[in-house]
PDB file of C-alpha atoms in Angstrom:
ATOM      1  CA  MET A   1       6.920 -12.303   0.452  1.00 95.00           C
ATOM      2  CA  LYS A   2       6.881  -8.683   1.483  1.00 93.00           C
ATOM      3  CA  HIS A   3       8.129  -6.016   2.203  1.00 94.00           C
ATOM      4  CA  LEU A   4      11.861  -5.781   1.649  1.00 95.00           C
ATOM      5  CA  VAL A   5      12.831  -4.372   4.017  1.00 93.00           C
ATOM      6  CA  GLY A   6      12.247  -2.710   7.381  1.00 89.00           C
ATOM      7  CA  GLY A   7       8.868  -1.180   6.495  1.00 85.00           C
ATOM      8  CA  GLY A   8       7.626  -1.756  10.041  1.00 82.00           C
ATOM      9  CA  GLN A   9      10.242   0.469  11.619  1.00 82.00           C
ATOM     10  CA  PRO A  10      10.553   3.781   9.806  1.00 73.00           C
ATOM     11  CA  VAL A  11      11.640   6.808  11.897  1.00 77.00           C
ATOM     12  CA  ASN A  12       8.232   8.401  12.197  1.00 74.00           C
ATOM     13  CA  GLY A  13       5.798   5.566  11.805  1.00 68.00           C
ATOM     14  CA  LEU A  14       4.929   6.205   8.164  1.00 75.00           C
ATOM     15  CA  ASN A  15       5.255   3.566   5.423  1.00 74.00           C
ATOM     16  CA  ILE A  16       7.352   5.786   3.172  1.00 80.00           C
ATOM     17  CA  ALA A  17       9.613   7.310   5.909  1.00 83.00           C
ATOM     18  CA  PRO A  18      13.347   6.647   6.036  1.00 89.00           C
ATOM     19  CA  LEU A  19      14.891   3.879   8.107  1.00 90.00           C
ATOM     20  CA  ASP A  20      18.406   4.144   9.456  1.00 91.00           C
ATOM     21  CA  VAL A  21      19.697   0.788  10.466  1.00 92.00           C
ATOM     22  CA  SER A  22      23.094  -0.998  10.616  1.00 95.00           C
ATOM     23  CA  GLU A  23      24.054  -3.650   8.156  1.00 96.00           C
ATOM     24  CA  ARG A  24      24.575  -6.064  11.088  1.00 97.00           C
ATOM     25  CA  THR A  25      20.963  -5.516  12.205  1.00 96.00           C
ATOM     26  CA  LEU A  26      19.707  -6.024   8.668  1.00 96.00           C
ATOM     27  CA  ARG A  27      21.577  -9.282   8.348  1.00 97.00           C
ATOM     28  CA  GLU A  28      20.809 -10.640  11.762  1.00 97.00           C
ATOM     29  CA  ILE A  29      17.223  -9.482  12.218  1.00 95.00           C
ATOM     30  CA  PHE A  30      15.552  -8.398   8.910  1.00 96.00           C
ATOM     31  CA  PHE A  31      17.006 -10.709   6.263  1.00 97.00           C
ATOM     32  CA  PRO A  32      16.551 -14.218   7.870  1.00 97.00           C
ATOM     33  CA  PRO A  33      12.768 -14.313   7.397  1.00 96.00           C
ATOM     34  CA  PHE A  34      13.247 -13.637   3.728  1.00 97.00           C
ATOM     35  CA  GLN A  35      15.845 -16.326   3.456  1.00 97.00           C
ATOM     36  CA  ALA A  36      13.464 -18.738   5.144  1.00 97.00           C
ATOM     37  CA  CYS A  37      10.706 -17.843   2.614  1.00 97.00           C
ATOM     38  CA  ILE A  38      13.146 -18.355  -0.282  1.00 97.00           C
ATOM     39  CA  ASP A  39      14.206 -21.707   1.127  1.00 97.00           C
ATOM     40  CA  ALA A  40      10.548 -22.677   1.352  1.00 96.00           C
ATOM     41  CA  GLY A  41       9.969 -21.909  -2.294  1.00 95.00           C
ATOM     42  CA  ALA A  42       8.646 -18.383  -2.478  1.00 96.00           C
ATOM     43  CA  PHE A  43       8.844 -17.150  -5.977  1.00 95.00           C
ATOM     44  CA  THR A  44       7.695 -13.442  -5.790  1.00 96.00           C
ATOM     45  CA  LEU A  45       8.973 -10.538  -3.681  1.00 97.00           C
ATOM     46  CA  MET A  46       7.576  -7.118  -3.095  1.00 97.00           C
ATOM     47  CA  MET A  47       9.813  -4.159  -2.141  1.00 97.00           C
ATOM     48  CA  ALA A  48       9.067  -1.793   0.772  1.00 95.00           C
ATOM     49  CA  HIS A  49       7.782   1.818   0.609  1.00 93.00           C
ATOM     50  CA  ASN A  50      10.585   3.216   2.625  1.00 93.00           C
ATOM     51  CA  GLU A  51      14.145   4.226   2.234  1.00 93.00           C
ATOM     52  CA  ILE A  52      16.976   2.161   3.905  1.00 94.00           C
ATOM     53  CA  ASN A  53      19.940   4.263   4.952  1.00 93.00           C
ATOM     54  CA  GLY A  54      19.015   6.968   2.445  1.00 92.00           C
ATOM     55  CA  ILE A  55      18.253   4.728  -0.557  1.00 96.00           C
ATOM     56  CA  PRO A  56      14.670   4.020  -1.498  1.00 96.00           C
ATOM     57  CA  ALA A  57      14.039   0.214  -1.524  1.00 97.00           C
ATOM     58  CA  HIS A  58      12.578   0.471  -5.046  1.00 97.00           C
ATOM     59  CA  ALA A  59      15.900   1.742  -6.364  1.00 97.00           C
ATOM     60  CA  ASP A  60      18.214  -0.300  -4.153  1.00 97.00           C
ATOM     61  CA  GLU A  61      20.422  -2.499  -6.308  1.00 97.00           C
ATOM     62  CA  TRP A  62      22.290  -3.813  -3.257  1.00 97.00           C
ATOM     63  CA  LEU A  63      19.054  -5.163  -1.778  1.00 97.00           C
ATOM     64  CA  MET A  64      17.507  -6.578  -4.892  1.00 97.00           C
ATOM     65  CA  GLU A  65      20.644  -7.959  -6.677  1.00 97.00           C
ATOM     66  CA  GLU A  66      23.462  -8.457  -4.186  1.00 97.00           C
ATOM     67  CA  ILE A  67      21.404  -9.540  -1.146  1.00 97.00           C
ATOM     68  CA  ILE A  68      18.260 -11.311  -2.357  1.00 97.00           C
ATOM     69  CA  ARG A  69      19.344 -12.720  -5.638  1.00 97.00           C
ATOM     70  CA  LYS A  70      23.113 -13.496  -5.181  1.00 97.00           C
ATOM     71  CA  GLU A  71      23.401 -14.094  -1.446  1.00 97.00           C
ATOM     72  CA  CYS A  72      19.939 -15.458  -0.681  1.00 97.00           C
ATOM     73  CA  GLY A  73      19.602 -17.316  -3.996  1.00 96.00           C
ATOM     74  CA  PHE A  74      16.252 -15.965  -5.005  1.00 97.00           C
ATOM     75  CA  LYS A  75      15.277 -17.019  -8.558  1.00 94.00           C
ATOM     76  CA  GLY A  76      11.766 -15.476  -8.821  1.00 95.00           C
ATOM     77  CA  PHE A  77      10.650 -12.000  -9.833  1.00 95.00           C
ATOM     78  CA  ILE A  78      10.412  -8.772  -7.754  1.00 97.00           C
ATOM     79  CA  VAL A  79       7.359  -6.622  -7.877  1.00 97.00           C
ATOM     80  CA  SER A  80       6.872  -2.940  -6.812  1.00 97.00           C
ATOM     81  CA  ASP A  81       4.371  -1.896  -4.191  1.00 95.00           C
ATOM     82  CA  TRP A  82       1.509   0.296  -5.369  1.00 93.00           C
ATOM     83  CA  MET A  83       3.025   3.031  -7.585  1.00 92.00           C
ATOM     84  CA  ASP A  84       6.099   3.220  -5.437  1.00 95.00           C
ATOM     85  CA  ILE A  85       8.404   3.468  -8.479  1.00 96.00           C
ATOM     86  CA  GLU A  86       6.747   6.786  -9.234  1.00 95.00           C
ATOM     87  CA  ARG A  87       7.460   7.896  -5.759  1.00 95.00           C
ATOM     88  CA  LEU A  88      11.148   7.924  -6.512  1.00 96.00           C
ATOM     89  CA  HIS A  89      10.350  11.109  -8.279  1.00 96.00           C
ATOM     90  CA  THR A  90       7.349  12.480  -6.266  1.00 94.00           C
ATOM     91  CA  GLU A  91       8.315  11.565  -2.743  1.00 92.00           C
ATOM     92  CA  HIS A  92      11.910  10.443  -2.353  1.00 93.00           C
ATOM     93  CA  LEU A  93      13.116  12.991  -4.935  1.00 94.00           C
ATOM     94  CA  THR A  94      15.883  10.676  -6.186  1.00 95.00           C
ATOM     95  CA  ALA A  95      14.715  10.758  -9.853  1.00 96.00           C
ATOM     96  CA  ALA A  96      14.335  13.888 -11.844  1.00 97.00           C
ATOM     97  CA  THR A  97      11.284  12.553 -13.758  1.00 96.00           C
ATOM     98  CA  VAL A  98       8.829   9.582 -13.566  1.00 95.00           C
ATOM     99  CA  GLU A  99      10.470   8.110 -16.661  1.00 95.00           C
ATOM    100  CA  GLU A 100      13.866   8.347 -14.925  1.00 96.00           C
ATOM    101  CA  ALA A 101      12.376   6.555 -11.942  1.00 97.00           C
ATOM    102  CA  PHE A 102      11.150   3.698 -14.073  1.00 97.00           C
ATOM    103  CA  ILE A 103      14.543   3.144 -15.685  1.00 97.00           C
ATOM    104  CA  THR A 104      16.441   3.481 -12.435  1.00 97.00           C
ATOM    105  CA  SER A 105      14.193   0.977 -10.730  1.00 97.00           C
ATOM    106  CA  VAL A 106      14.379  -1.639 -13.518  1.00 97.00           C
ATOM    107  CA  ASN A 107      18.121  -1.364 -13.759  1.00 97.00           C
ATOM    108  CA  ALA A 108      18.388  -1.831  -9.999  1.00 97.00           C
ATOM    109  CA  GLY A 109      16.570  -5.102 -10.049  1.00 96.00           C
ATOM    110  CA  MET A 110      12.748  -4.409 -10.258  1.00 97.00           C
ATOM    111  CA  ASP A 111      10.881  -6.863 -12.540  1.00 96.00           C
ATOM    112  CA  MET A 112       7.187  -5.905 -12.459  1.00 96.00           C
ATOM    113  CA  HIS A 113       5.474  -2.590 -11.996  1.00 96.00           C
ATOM    114  CA  MET A 114       2.271  -2.213  -9.895  1.00 93.00           C
ATOM    115  CA  HIS A 115       0.877  -0.102 -11.343  1.00 86.00           C
ATOM    116  CA  GLY A 116       0.323   3.029 -13.419  1.00 78.00           C
ATOM    117  CA  PRO A 117       0.498   4.607 -16.868  1.00 81.00           C
ATOM    118  CA  HIS A 118       3.522   5.135 -19.134  1.00 87.00           C
ATOM    119  CA  PHE A 119       5.634   2.390 -17.578  1.00 93.00           C
ATOM    120  CA  PHE A 120       5.700   0.234 -20.615  1.00 92.00           C
ATOM    121  CA  GLU A 121       6.489   3.085 -22.987  1.00 94.00           C
ATOM    122  CA  SER A 122       9.219   4.374 -20.676  1.00 95.00           C
ATOM    123  CA  ILE A 123      10.899   0.920 -20.523  1.00 95.00           C
ATOM    124  CA  VAL A 124      10.737   0.531 -24.319  1.00 96.00           C
ATOM    125  CA  GLU A 125      12.327   3.851 -24.854  1.00 95.00           C
ATOM    126  CA  GLY A 126      14.946   2.957 -22.260  1.00 96.00           C
ATOM    127  CA  VAL A 127      15.963  -0.099 -24.217  1.00 97.00           C
ATOM    128  CA  ARG A 128      16.028   1.735 -27.485  1.00 97.00           C
ATOM    129  CA  SER A 129      18.203   4.529 -26.128  1.00 96.00           C
ATOM    130  CA  GLY A 130      20.624   1.945 -24.600  1.00 96.00           C
ATOM    131  CA  ARG A 131      19.977   2.948 -20.977  1.00 96.00           C
ATOM    132  CA  ILE A 132      18.408  -0.476 -20.147  1.00 97.00           C
ATOM    133  CA  PRO A 133      20.302  -3.480 -21.547  1.00 96.00           C
ATOM    134  CA  GLU A 134      18.164  -5.968 -23.517  1.00 95.00           C
ATOM    135  CA  ARG A 135      19.561  -8.719 -21.305  1.00 95.00           C
ATOM    136  CA  ARG A 136      17.797  -7.130 -18.410  1.00 96.00           C
ATOM    137  CA  ILE A 137      14.412  -7.415 -20.211  1.00 96.00           C
ATOM    138  CA  ASP A 138      15.219 -11.027 -21.094  1.00 96.00           C
ATOM    139  CA  GLN A 139      15.803 -11.699 -17.422  1.00 94.00           C
ATOM    140  CA  VAL A 140      12.564 -10.052 -16.324  1.00 94.00           C
ATOM    141  CA  THR A 141      10.482 -11.830 -18.990  1.00 94.00           C
ATOM    142  CA  ARG A 142      12.037 -15.175 -18.201  1.00 94.00           C
ATOM    143  CA  GLN A 143      11.164 -14.910 -14.475  1.00 93.00           C
ATOM    144  CA  ILE A 144       7.638 -13.773 -15.003  1.00 94.00           C
ATOM    145  CA  LEU A 145       6.921 -16.381 -17.668  1.00 95.00           C
ATOM    146  CA  GLU A 146       8.420 -19.085 -15.468  1.00 95.00           C
ATOM    147  CA  ALA A 147       5.953 -18.195 -12.663  1.00 93.00           C
ATOM    148  CA  LYS A 148       3.039 -18.464 -15.093  1.00 93.00           C
ATOM    149  CA  PHE A 149       4.287 -21.825 -16.443  1.00 94.00           C
ATOM    150  CA  ARG A 150       4.687 -23.162 -12.924  1.00 92.00           C
ATOM    151  CA  LEU A 151       1.108 -22.123 -12.129  1.00 90.00           C
ATOM    152  CA  GLY A 152      -0.030 -23.912 -15.291  1.00 92.00           C
ATOM    153  CA  LEU A 153      -1.629 -20.662 -16.622  1.00 93.00           C
ATOM    154  CA  PHE A 154      -0.857 -21.427 -20.325  1.00 93.00           C
ATOM    155  CA  GLU A 155      -2.551 -24.839 -20.164  1.00 93.00           C
ATOM    156  CA  ASN A 156      -5.402 -23.941 -17.821  1.00 89.00           C
ATOM    157  CA  PRO A 157      -5.811 -20.236 -17.705  1.00 89.00           C
ATOM    158  CA  TYR A 158      -9.239 -20.264 -15.855  1.00 88.00           C
ATOM    159  CA  VAL A 159     -10.176 -21.645 -12.505  1.00 82.00           C
ATOM    160  CA  GLU A 160     -13.524 -23.299 -11.754  1.00 86.00           C
ATOM    161  CA  PRO A 161     -15.495 -21.422  -9.052  1.00 86.00           C
ATOM    162  CA  VAL A 162     -15.941 -24.642  -7.043  1.00 86.00           C
ATOM    163  CA  VAL A 163     -12.228 -25.250  -6.978  1.00 87.00           C
ATOM    164  CA  SER A 164     -11.598 -21.589  -5.971  1.00 87.00           C
ATOM    165  CA  ASP A 165     -13.974 -21.834  -3.077  1.00 84.00           C
ATOM    166  CA  SER A 166     -12.204 -25.022  -1.821  1.00 86.00           C
ATOM    167  CA  LEU A 167      -8.814 -23.253  -1.882  1.00 87.00           C
ATOM    168  CA  LEU A 168      -9.536 -19.659  -0.755  1.00 88.00           C
ATOM    169  CA  PHE A 169     -11.009 -18.723   2.612  1.00 88.00           C
ATOM    170  CA  ASN A 170     -11.656 -22.296   3.455  1.00 90.00           C
ATOM    171  CA  PRO A 171     -12.207 -23.567   7.068  1.00 92.00           C
ATOM    172  CA  LEU A 172      -8.493 -23.908   7.706  1.00 93.00           C
ATOM    173  CA  HIS A 173      -7.880 -20.351   6.527  1.00 93.00           C
ATOM    174  CA  ARG A 174     -10.670 -19.001   8.674  1.00 94.00           C
ATOM    175  CA  GLU A 175      -9.290 -20.859  11.686  1.00 96.00           C
ATOM    176  CA  THR A 176      -5.796 -19.481  11.137  1.00 95.00           C
ATOM    177  CA  VAL A 177      -7.101 -15.880  10.611  1.00 94.00           C
ATOM    178  CA  LEU A 178      -9.188 -16.149  13.865  1.00 95.00           C
ATOM    179  CA  GLU A 179      -6.226 -17.412  15.787  1.00 96.00           C
ATOM    180  CA  LEU A 180      -4.092 -14.551  14.425  1.00 94.00           C
ATOM    181  CA  ALA A 181      -6.748 -12.065  15.385  1.00 92.00           C
ATOM    182  CA  ARG A 182      -6.929 -13.452  18.965  1.00 93.00           C
ATOM    183  CA  GLN A 183      -3.187 -13.218  19.350  1.00 93.00           C
ATOM    184  CA  SER A 184      -3.122  -9.671  18.048  1.00 90.00           C
ATOM    185  CA  VAL A 185      -5.781  -8.339  20.456  1.00 88.00           C
ATOM    186  CA  VAL A 186      -4.467  -5.379  22.661  1.00 83.00           C
ATOM    187  CA  LEU A 187      -6.477  -4.562  25.779  1.00 80.00           C
ATOM    188  CA  LEU A 188      -6.688  -0.934  26.797  1.00 81.00           C
ATOM    189  CA  LYS A 189      -7.855   0.322  30.103  1.00 86.00           C
ATOM    190  CA  ASN A 190     -11.302   2.194  29.816  1.00 86.00           C
ATOM    191  CA  ASP A 191     -10.951   4.827  32.402  1.00 86.00           C
ATOM    192  CA  ARG A 192     -14.652   6.088  32.157  1.00 81.00           C
ATOM    193  CA  ILE A 193     -14.004   7.383  28.604  1.00 80.00           C
ATOM    194  CA  LEU A 194     -16.197   4.904  26.736  1.00 81.00           C
ATOM    195  CA  PRO A 195     -18.983   4.960  25.998  1.00 82.00           C
ATOM    196  CA  LEU A 196     -18.864   8.714  25.236  1.00 81.00           C
ATOM    197  CA  GLN A 197     -21.356  10.671  27.268  1.00 78.00           C
ATOM    198  CA  ALA A 198     -23.295  13.396  25.480  1.00 75.00           C
ATOM    199  CA  SER A 199     -23.495  15.357  28.648  1.00 75.00           C
ATOM    200  CA  ARG A 200     -19.650  15.340  28.967  1.00 77.00           C
ATOM    201  CA  TYR A 201     -18.512  15.820  25.368  1.00 79.00           C
ATOM    202  CA  LYS A 202     -20.271  18.603  23.450  1.00 81.00           C
ATOM    203  CA  ASN A 203     -18.146  18.308  20.311  1.00 84.00           C
ATOM    204  CA  ILE A 204     -15.935  15.570  18.836  1.00 83.00           C
ATOM    205  CA  LEU A 205     -13.444  16.414  16.126  1.00 87.00           C
ATOM    206  CA  VAL A 206     -12.650  13.734  13.604  1.00 84.00           C
ATOM    207  CA  THR A 207      -9.821  14.884  11.264  1.00 84.00           C
ATOM    208  CA  ASP A 208      -7.459  13.645   8.482  1.00 81.00           C
ATOM    209  CA  PRO A 209      -8.058  13.555   4.747  1.00 78.00           C
ATOM    210  CA  ASN A 210      -9.791  10.167   5.024  1.00 77.00           C
ATOM    211  CA  ALA A 211     -11.968  11.099   8.014  1.00 79.00           C
ATOM    212  CA  ASP A 212     -15.188  11.082   5.962  1.00 79.00           C
ATOM    213  CA  SER A 213     -14.296   8.359   3.522  1.00 76.00           C
ATOM    214  CA  ASN A 214     -15.309   4.680   3.790  1.00 75.00           C
ATOM    215  CA  ALA A 215     -13.270   3.819   0.759  1.00 73.00           C
ATOM    216  CA  ILE A 216      -9.934   3.526   2.470  1.00 68.00           C
ATOM    217  CA  LEU A 217     -10.401   1.191   5.347  1.00 63.00           C
ATOM    218  CA  GLY A 218      -7.751   1.151   8.022  1.00 57.00           C
ATOM    219  CA  ASP A 219      -6.183   4.621   7.588  1.00 47.00           C
TER     220      ASP A 219
END
């Protein structure tokens, strides 16, 4: 389940932007879907890019420990979004160094890093220096190993391609995706703008860092 929490409503429409929201709104609007997922058996959770009331989600002990684990009863493991722990240092500016960001996030409740260099070394050093309790590492390891045991990865680490084809992108999945796409369509009025007429528009400016890149689809 992802993303905890409020990633769809940052103040300026960017994933990483801050979100100012009341605790009542969090509890009545944002938390119930996560509770439903936990009740249904979800065992992994991803944190959001953004800050919530001034605290980056990836460093928010209240969200990860008090709300999700203690109040909602989540027993699985929490994973970071793509290199968002590093952004505690580079974007949110709440950690003086990347190493400090790693230690802060793990102590706040983060279990798995996705992804980037030097995380492992920083965590080992954090334990050796006493800044990360060993019991925290025991908790992290237990939850990740439990997920692997539940999936049977120790007994059967490989999946047959035929089995994979029957489980992934099967007809039921395709039907569901098609229905979601149909429900998501937004109709816009075409007031003689499309198709673009060469006689009317001499130059068209396409801008943004990803304007000439096909590698990042959607941006």
